[in-house]
Amino acid sequence: MVTLKDIAKKTNLSVTTVSRVVNFNDTSVCSEETQKLIWSLVESMNYKVKGKKSVAAEKPQTAYKLAYVLGLSSYASQGSYGYHIIKGIESEAVKKGIPIAFNCLDLDLYKPSELCDKLEELGVDAIIWVAGTNPDYFNKLKSKNIQVTIAGIEPKLIPDYVDYVGIDFYADTLGWLKTKLVSRFEKTAFIGSKTSSRFQAFVDAHKLLGKELRPEFIIEHEDWEIESAKSAMTAFLERSEELPEAVFAASDLIAIGSMHAFREKGIQLPEQVKILGFDNNEMGGYLSPGLTTISVPTFEIGVMAVQAAISKLREEREFPIRYILPTNYVERQSL
């Protein structure tokens, strides 16, 4: 069976563009010559054109309802990683006149069935997911025909029918660590979750550069809170016989907690130990020394997540998308 993807390949156009021409008679997306080419391929390849726009396509954009869910309430704290994703979601929703009918700042409050029943009751069409990728939730949402767009998180699972907007946590981290950290120092430490792509990137950067990975400098820490990170770093300093030259923290909040631990132990930053964070939390720029970090475009992720959700609802494409945005290196005084 011929699909729009087959036609798109022949024309070197996106499936979205071909769909706008064929299914919605949109003459604004490409030249008249290109439209003629598309229609000639439709005829020669025997593509079955929809006789009528679907209900979803006819539905005005402003008639849709969105929701978003966070994994923990701390994700929404002022200046945090999740806070800026939410700001992007809300900004784009307002711009497009789409109501956010529901939000949940702590996923633990709802079991999968409870969350889906609530969304169905409120008439939610799509949800932006800034939480853990638990398949029980996704399966239930799919059964209720509620679209899902995962935004910003490091996913353990992306079902083949779900959109994803975020960054390449592994590749970007590996690139920055190789050039900015591991290549410069012989004794580097890591603090954060060993199950994360950031940790794997830390390990692989050492392998690729032929540097020794010191197991005693790996501080396993599953939490993302400042106070608990401070406690984890304090425990490390009390048992360690030597200091690393530099530390890579899996998030800026972990880095900030670690910096507090160093100060309380009388360790000078960056003279004795340097530190690199991840995500570019607003607080990092107001510290002394300022926190050098890998910046994630969180606001833009929120914006693109809304755009992805709406394009899927309007049936402008027949496939899930993966929007991977670039990170940046923000150099301050800590490294």
C-alpha atoms as one frame of an Amber mdcrd trajectory, in Angstrom:
protein
   0.000   0.000   0.000   1.380   3.382  -1.041   1.805   5.942   1.761   2.562
   9.633   1.872   6.054   8.694   3.025   6.614   6.917  -0.306   5.573  10.017
  -2.222   7.699  12.256   0.003  10.790  10.180  -0.801  10.207  10.663  -4.521
   9.910  14.425  -4.148  12.586  15.008  -1.461   9.939  16.770   0.606   8.784
  16.168   4.172   5.744  13.984   4.733   4.084  16.957   6.432   4.411  19.083
   3.275   3.043  16.328   1.052   0.184  15.736   3.485  -0.744  19.439   3.496
  -0.990  19.416  -0.303  -2.748  16.064  -0.771  -5.047  15.827   2.225  -5.742
  19.496   2.946  -5.303  21.156  -0.470  -2.870  23.655   1.085  -1.280  25.648
  -1.773   0.902  27.764   0.515   3.459  25.145   1.498   5.285  24.776  -1.821
   5.460  26.086  -5.379   2.861  25.360  -8.045   5.406  23.256  -9.935   6.066
  21.124  -6.850   2.326  20.689  -6.264   1.943  19.391  -9.831   4.749  16.910
  -9.203   3.070  15.685  -6.018  -0.284  15.203  -7.741   1.311  13.394 -10.676
   2.933  10.949  -8.248  -0.362  10.519  -6.391  -1.928   9.442  -9.653   0.926
   7.295 -10.985   1.488   5.538  -7.651  -2.254   5.024  -7.052  -2.274   6.695
  -3.673  -5.774   6.694  -2.179  -6.583  10.297  -1.285  -8.895  10.853   1.637
 -12.281  11.784   0.269 -12.914  14.061   3.191 -10.885  15.667   5.887 -10.961
  13.724   9.112 -12.725  15.038  12.170  -9.331  15.814  13.719  -8.211  17.819
  10.695 -11.441  19.812  10.610 -11.356  20.564  14.311 -10.167  24.146  14.978
  -6.776  24.291  16.665  -8.186  26.275  19.583 -10.691  23.498  20.316  -7.969
  21.154  21.563  -7.125  20.779  25.233  -3.656  20.072  26.571  -2.226  18.840
  29.863   1.234  18.399  31.293   2.628  16.236  34.057   5.858  16.449  36.061
   7.557  13.672  37.961   8.144  15.654  41.162   6.897  18.977  42.518  10.522
  20.155  42.861  10.711  20.135  39.045   8.456  23.188  39.086  10.502  25.270
  41.559  11.562  28.716  40.364  14.453  28.575  37.899  14.616  24.769  37.797
  14.997  22.545  34.740  11.325  21.557  34.717  10.189  25.115  35.480  11.540
  26.402  32.178   9.987  23.520  30.230   6.635  24.421  31.821   7.127  28.087
  30.893   7.740  27.046  27.296   4.639  24.836  27.284   2.421  27.533  28.755
   3.840  30.298  26.562   3.223  28.374  23.330  -0.226  27.230  24.469  -1.244
  30.837  25.175   0.205  31.964  21.840  -1.881  29.373  20.014  -4.987  29.957
  22.142  -5.020  26.375  23.424  -6.217  25.831  26.996  -4.190  23.760  29.440
  -7.017  21.870  31.072  -4.932  19.978  33.622  -1.475  19.843  35.144   0.082
  17.501  37.665   3.258  18.472  39.505   3.795  15.091  41.161   3.048  11.935
  39.179   3.034   9.835  42.366  -0.347  11.392  43.176  -2.040   9.426  40.383
  -2.119   5.795  39.410  -2.268   5.248  35.621  -6.019   4.577  35.601  -6.740
   7.555  37.864  -4.725   9.945  35.731  -6.332   8.762  32.491  -9.838   8.940
  33.945  -9.164  12.519  35.036  -7.841  13.527  31.616 -10.777  11.865  29.876
 -13.233  13.618  32.187 -11.673  16.994  31.313 -11.633  16.271  27.572  -7.828
  16.428  27.268  -6.577  15.570  23.770  -2.818  15.489  24.381  -0.417  15.497
  27.296   3.161  16.795  27.570   5.104  14.287  29.653   7.946  15.621  31.844
   8.171  12.597  34.121   9.498   9.043  34.211   8.731   6.843  31.227   6.560
   4.231  32.910   4.909   2.001  30.256   1.829   1.494  32.459   0.904   5.156
  31.996   1.622   5.158  28.270  -0.411   2.015  27.627  -3.372   3.457  29.500
  -3.120   6.800  27.702  -3.004   5.022  24.354  -6.153   3.079  25.223  -7.898
   6.410  25.894  -6.601   7.858  22.585  -4.725  10.645  24.401  -1.616  11.789
  22.504   1.685  11.818  24.415   4.735  13.998  23.832   7.720  13.292  26.064
   9.577  16.555  26.730  13.055  17.179  28.038  13.625  14.146  30.236  16.189
  11.404  29.723  13.842   8.621  28.629  14.372   4.995  29.555  11.598   4.102
  27.125  10.025   5.853  24.124   7.124   3.843  22.695   7.103   3.839  18.894
   3.864   5.835  18.815   5.032   8.636  21.151   6.700  11.927  20.147   9.916
  13.040  21.854  11.324  16.554  22.159  14.602  16.984  24.002  18.352  16.586
  23.679  20.750  13.741  23.043  21.862  13.301  26.650  24.613  10.822  25.832
  26.176  12.268  22.670  26.126  15.896  23.793  27.514  15.085  27.238  30.243
  12.903  25.725  31.297  15.679  23.364  31.530  18.338  26.070  33.280  16.043
  28.564  35.905  15.018  26.025  36.796  18.590  25.080  36.202  20.512  28.289
  36.878  18.169  31.210  38.404  14.715  30.808  41.050  15.831  28.316  42.263
  18.531  30.723  42.547  16.621  33.993  43.931  13.301  35.221  41.709  12.927
  38.285  38.038  13.572  37.502  35.030  12.619  39.633  31.355  12.067  38.871
  28.369  12.615  41.155  24.894  11.503  40.072  22.971   8.440  38.968  25.013
   5.602  37.485  21.962   4.610  35.422  21.988   7.889  33.484  23.387   8.502
  30.012  25.496  11.253  31.569  27.377   8.706  33.634  27.900   6.449  30.619
  29.242   9.445  28.711  31.636  10.144  31.602  32.893   6.541  31.489  33.233
   6.483  27.700  35.051   9.827  27.580  37.792   8.254  29.701  37.949   5.192
  27.458  38.107   7.204  24.246  40.842   9.487  25.588  42.822   6.681  27.206
  42.413   8.211  30.669  42.214   6.226  33.905  38.736   6.013  35.405  39.073
   6.119  39.181  36.273   4.060  40.816  36.793   5.838  44.139  35.880   9.116
  42.421  32.442   7.886  41.343  29.850   9.172  43.810  26.579   7.388  43.171
  23.659   9.674  43.994  20.121   9.041  42.746  18.446  12.203  44.082  18.325
  15.581  42.328  18.028  17.811  45.415  20.663  20.278  46.680  20.648  19.132
  50.295  20.958  15.436  49.562  23.738  16.132  47.035  25.551  18.112  49.714
  25.267  15.137  52.071  26.561  12.716  49.418  29.570  14.912  48.633  30.289
  15.463  52.337  30.329  11.686  52.902  32.741  11.304  49.972  35.089  13.979
  51.310  35.135  12.382  54.755  36.157   8.970  53.418  38.419  10.038  50.552
  42.180  10.237  51.004  42.665  12.621  48.071  40.729  15.199  46.113  39.807
  15.011  42.427  41.022  17.848  40.255  37.550  18.315  38.768  33.998  17.042
  39.299  31.218  16.494  36.772  27.786  16.772  38.419  24.789  15.228  36.636
  22.742  18.381  37.279  23.316  21.938  38.426  21.422  21.324  41.668  23.765
  18.416  42.434  26.707  20.672  41.565  25.418  23.421  43.876  24.991  20.964
  46.759  28.511  19.678  46.120  29.915  23.202  46.156  28.359  23.800  49.580
  29.999  20.605  50.849  33.409  21.716  49.572  33.085  25.097  51.244  32.110
  23.597  54.599  35.236  21.438  54.452  37.392  24.496  53.701  38.166  23.392
  50.124  38.703  26.302  47.759  36.852  26.445  44.434  38.158  26.492  41.747
  41.724  26.586  43.109  41.661  23.100  44.657  38.716  21.506  42.857  36.904
  22.579  39.707  33.306  21.647  38.941  31.067  21.293  35.868  27.278  21.150
  36.083  24.528  20.191  33.697  21.322  21.992  32.547  22.112  25.684  33.351
  19.912  26.327  36.375  19.441  30.061  36.988  21.044  29.798  40.415  24.372
  28.766  38.880  25.073  32.228  37.511  24.696  33.857  40.942  27.125  31.616
  42.822  30.714  32.465  43.685  32.437  31.088  41.724  29.840  31.050  38.955
  28.980  27.508  37.877  30.273  26.374  34.489  27.618  24.133  32.947  26.189
  22.380  29.908  23.104  24.374  28.984  19.885  22.676  27.852  17.314  24.727
  25.837  14.487  23.885  28.238  12.117  26.719  27.276  12.422  25.808  23.592
  11.776  22.151  24.432   8.458  23.162  26.012   7.521  25.248  22.969   8.376
  22.485  20.504   6.509  19.904  22.598   3.267  21.856  22.181   3.858  22.243
  18.444   4.523  18.519  18.127   1.364  17.639  20.048  -0.819  19.878  17.882
   0.638  18.654  14.583  -0.080  15.062  15.631  -3.626  15.902  16.715  -4.295
  17.573  13.378  -3.045  14.454  11.588  -0.443  16.446   9.686   1.860  13.423
   9.856   1.491   9.682  10.098   4.545   8.967  12.236   6.072   9.938  15.598
   8.795  12.581  15.610  12.058  12.979  17.482  13.112  16.626  17.876  16.690
  16.718  19.190  17.815  20.226  20.155  21.471  21.238  20.667  23.122  21.978
  24.022  25.643  24.750  24.714  28.653  25.159  26.969  28.341  28.035  29.434
  31.745  28.957  30.810  31.926  30.664  34.194  34.542  30.553  36.952  34.062
  27.065  38.468  35.932  25.297  35.630
